[in-house]
Amino acid sequence: RAVLKSKLDPVQAFEYYLTNMPNHGWINITSVQSEVSVLTYEKGSRVATIQIEQGTLTGSQISVTVSPRDAAASAAVNAVAK
C-alpha cells in the first residue's frame, strides 16, 4: 500500500486515474466519485484499489493498494460465466 500526497484536487486526481490506469493495461471494475472516491481495477491476477480524499490543507491524499486477486473467487466467477 502506498499513500501519496498530490497537488491535484480530488476531482482532478480521480480523472487522472480514471484516464491513465487503462493506458497501463488496468481494466476498470468499478468507480465511485464522492467525498472519499474509490476506483477499482484489475490486471491479470491483481486488483488495484485507489482511494482519493481531500488533503489536509490543499490537494488530495491518495491511497493505492495492489493485491493478488482471490484465486477461489476468480474460479467461481469464471465457472458462472461459462
C-alpha positions as a LaTeX table, in Angstrom:
\begin{tabular}{lrrr}
\hline
Residue & $x$ (\AA) & $y$ (\AA) & $z$ (\AA) \\
\hline
Arg1 & 0.00 & 0.00 & 0.00 \\
Ala2 & 1.27 & 3.45 & $-0.91$ \\
Val3 & $-0.12$ & 6.71 & 0.45 \\
Leu4 & 0.59 & 9.75 & $-1.68$ \\
Lys5 & 0.01 & 13.46 & $-1.27$ \\
Ser6 & $-0.86$ & 15.18 & $-4.53$ \\
Lys7 & $-1.12$ & 18.80 & $-5.61$ \\
Leu8 & $-4.14$ & 17.78 & $-7.71$ \\
Asp9 & $-7.51$ & 18.37 & $-6.10$ \\
Pro10 & $-9.62$ & 15.22 & $-5.55$ \\
Val11 & $-11.66$ & 15.71 & $-8.75$ \\
Gln12 & $-8.52$ & 16.14 & $-10.85$ \\
Ala13 & $-6.87$ & 13.11 & $-9.20$ \\
Phe14 & $-9.97$ & 10.99 & $-9.86$ \\
Glu15 & $-9.96$ & 11.99 & $-13.54$ \\
Tyr16 & $-6.20$ & 11.31 & $-13.76$ \\
Tyr17 & $-6.51$ & 7.71 & $-12.55$ \\
Leu18 & $-9.73$ & 7.10 & $-14.49$ \\
Thr19 & $-7.97$ & 8.18 & $-17.70$ \\
Asn20 & $-4.48$ & 6.76 & $-17.15$ \\
Met21 & $-4.91$ & 3.35 & $-15.49$ \\
Pro22 & $-6.34$ & 1.80 & $-18.70$ \\
Asn23 & $-3.30$ & 3.14 & $-20.58$ \\
His24 & $-1.19$ & 0.83 & $-18.39$ \\
Gly25 & $-3.34$ & $-2.25$ & $-19.00$ \\
Trp26 & $-5.67$ & $-1.97$ & $-15.98$ \\
Ile27 & $-9.38$ & $-2.72$ & $-16.51$ \\
Asn28 & $-11.85$ & $-0.61$ & $-14.53$ \\
Ile29 & $-14.11$ & $-2.79$ & $-12.40$ \\
Thr30 & $-15.96$ & 0.00 & $-10.61$ \\
Ser31 & $-15.54$ & 3.62 & $-9.59$ \\
Val32 & $-17.41$ & 5.89 & $-7.20$ \\
Gln33 & $-16.76$ & 9.61 & $-7.01$ \\
Ser34 & $-17.74$ & 11.12 & $-3.65$ \\
Glu35 & $-16.16$ & 12.68 & $-0.57$ \\
Val36 & $-13.85$ & 9.66 & $-0.49$ \\
Ser37 & $-13.65$ & 8.42 & $-4.08$ \\
Val38 & $-12.76$ & 4.81 & $-4.84$ \\
Leu39 & $-11.59$ & 3.28 & $-8.12$ \\
Thr40 & $-11.01$ & $-0.45$ & $-8.50$ \\
Tyr41 & $-9.06$ & $-2.01$ & $-11.36$ \\
Glu42 & $-8.00$ & $-5.48$ & $-12.43$ \\
Lys43 & $-4.91$ & $-6.54$ & $-14.36$ \\
Gly44 & $-4.23$ & $-10.23$ & $-14.76$ \\
Ser45 & $-4.27$ & $-11.80$ & $-11.31$ \\
Arg46 & $-4.00$ & $-8.46$ & $-9.45$ \\
Val47 & $-6.53$ & $-5.93$ & $-8.20$ \\
Ala48 & $-5.74$ & $-2.26$ & $-7.55$ \\
Thr49 & $-7.88$ & $-0.08$ & $-5.29$ \\
Ile50 & $-7.35$ & 3.67 & $-5.30$ \\
Gln51 & $-8.91$ & 5.88 & $-2.62$ \\
Ile52 & $-8.84$ & 9.65 & $-3.06$ \\
Glu53 & $-9.81$ & 12.23 & $-0.47$ \\
Gln54 & $-9.26$ & 15.90 & 0.23 \\
Gly55 & $-5.80$ & 16.73 & 1.57 \\
Thr56 & $-5.30$ & 18.39 & 4.94 \\
Leu57 & $-4.86$ & 21.90 & 3.51 \\
Thr58 & $-4.80$ & 21.60 & $-0.28$ \\
Gly59 & $-4.57$ & 18.93 & $-2.91$ \\
Ser60 & $-5.51$ & 15.36 & $-2.16$ \\
Gln61 & $-4.39$ & 12.26 & $-0.32$ \\
Ile62 & $-4.31$ & 9.14 & $-2.46$ \\
Ser63 & $-4.03$ & 5.57 & $-1.19$ \\
Val64 & $-3.10$ & 2.90 & $-3.74$ \\
Thr65 & $-3.38$ & $-0.76$ & $-2.74$ \\
Val66 & $-2.45$ & $-3.60$ & $-5.11$ \\
Ser67 & $-3.15$ & $-7.17$ & $-4.07$ \\
Pro68 & $-3.44$ & $-10.62$ & $-5.63$ \\
Arg69 & $-6.93$ & $-11.50$ & $-6.80$ \\
Asp70 & $-8.56$ & $-14.23$ & $-4.72$ \\
Ala71 & $-7.99$ & $-17.38$ & $-6.81$ \\
Ala72 & $-11.08$ & $-19.15$ & $-5.39$ \\
Ala73 & $-13.33$ & $-16.18$ & $-6.19$ \\
Ser74 & $-11.91$ & $-15.95$ & $-9.71$ \\
Ala75 & $-12.61$ & $-19.64$ & $-10.32$ \\
Ala76 & $-16.20$ & $-19.21$ & $-9.10$ \\
Val77 & $-16.78$ & $-16.19$ & $-11.34$ \\
Asn78 & $-15.31$ & $-18.00$ & $-14.35$ \\
Ala79 & $-17.47$ & $-21.08$ & $-13.65$ \\
Val80 & $-20.65$ & $-18.95$ & $-13.52$ \\
Ala81 & $-19.69$ & $-17.13$ & $-16.73$ \\
Lys82 & $-19.47$ & $-20.40$ & $-18.69$ \\
\hline
\end{tabular}
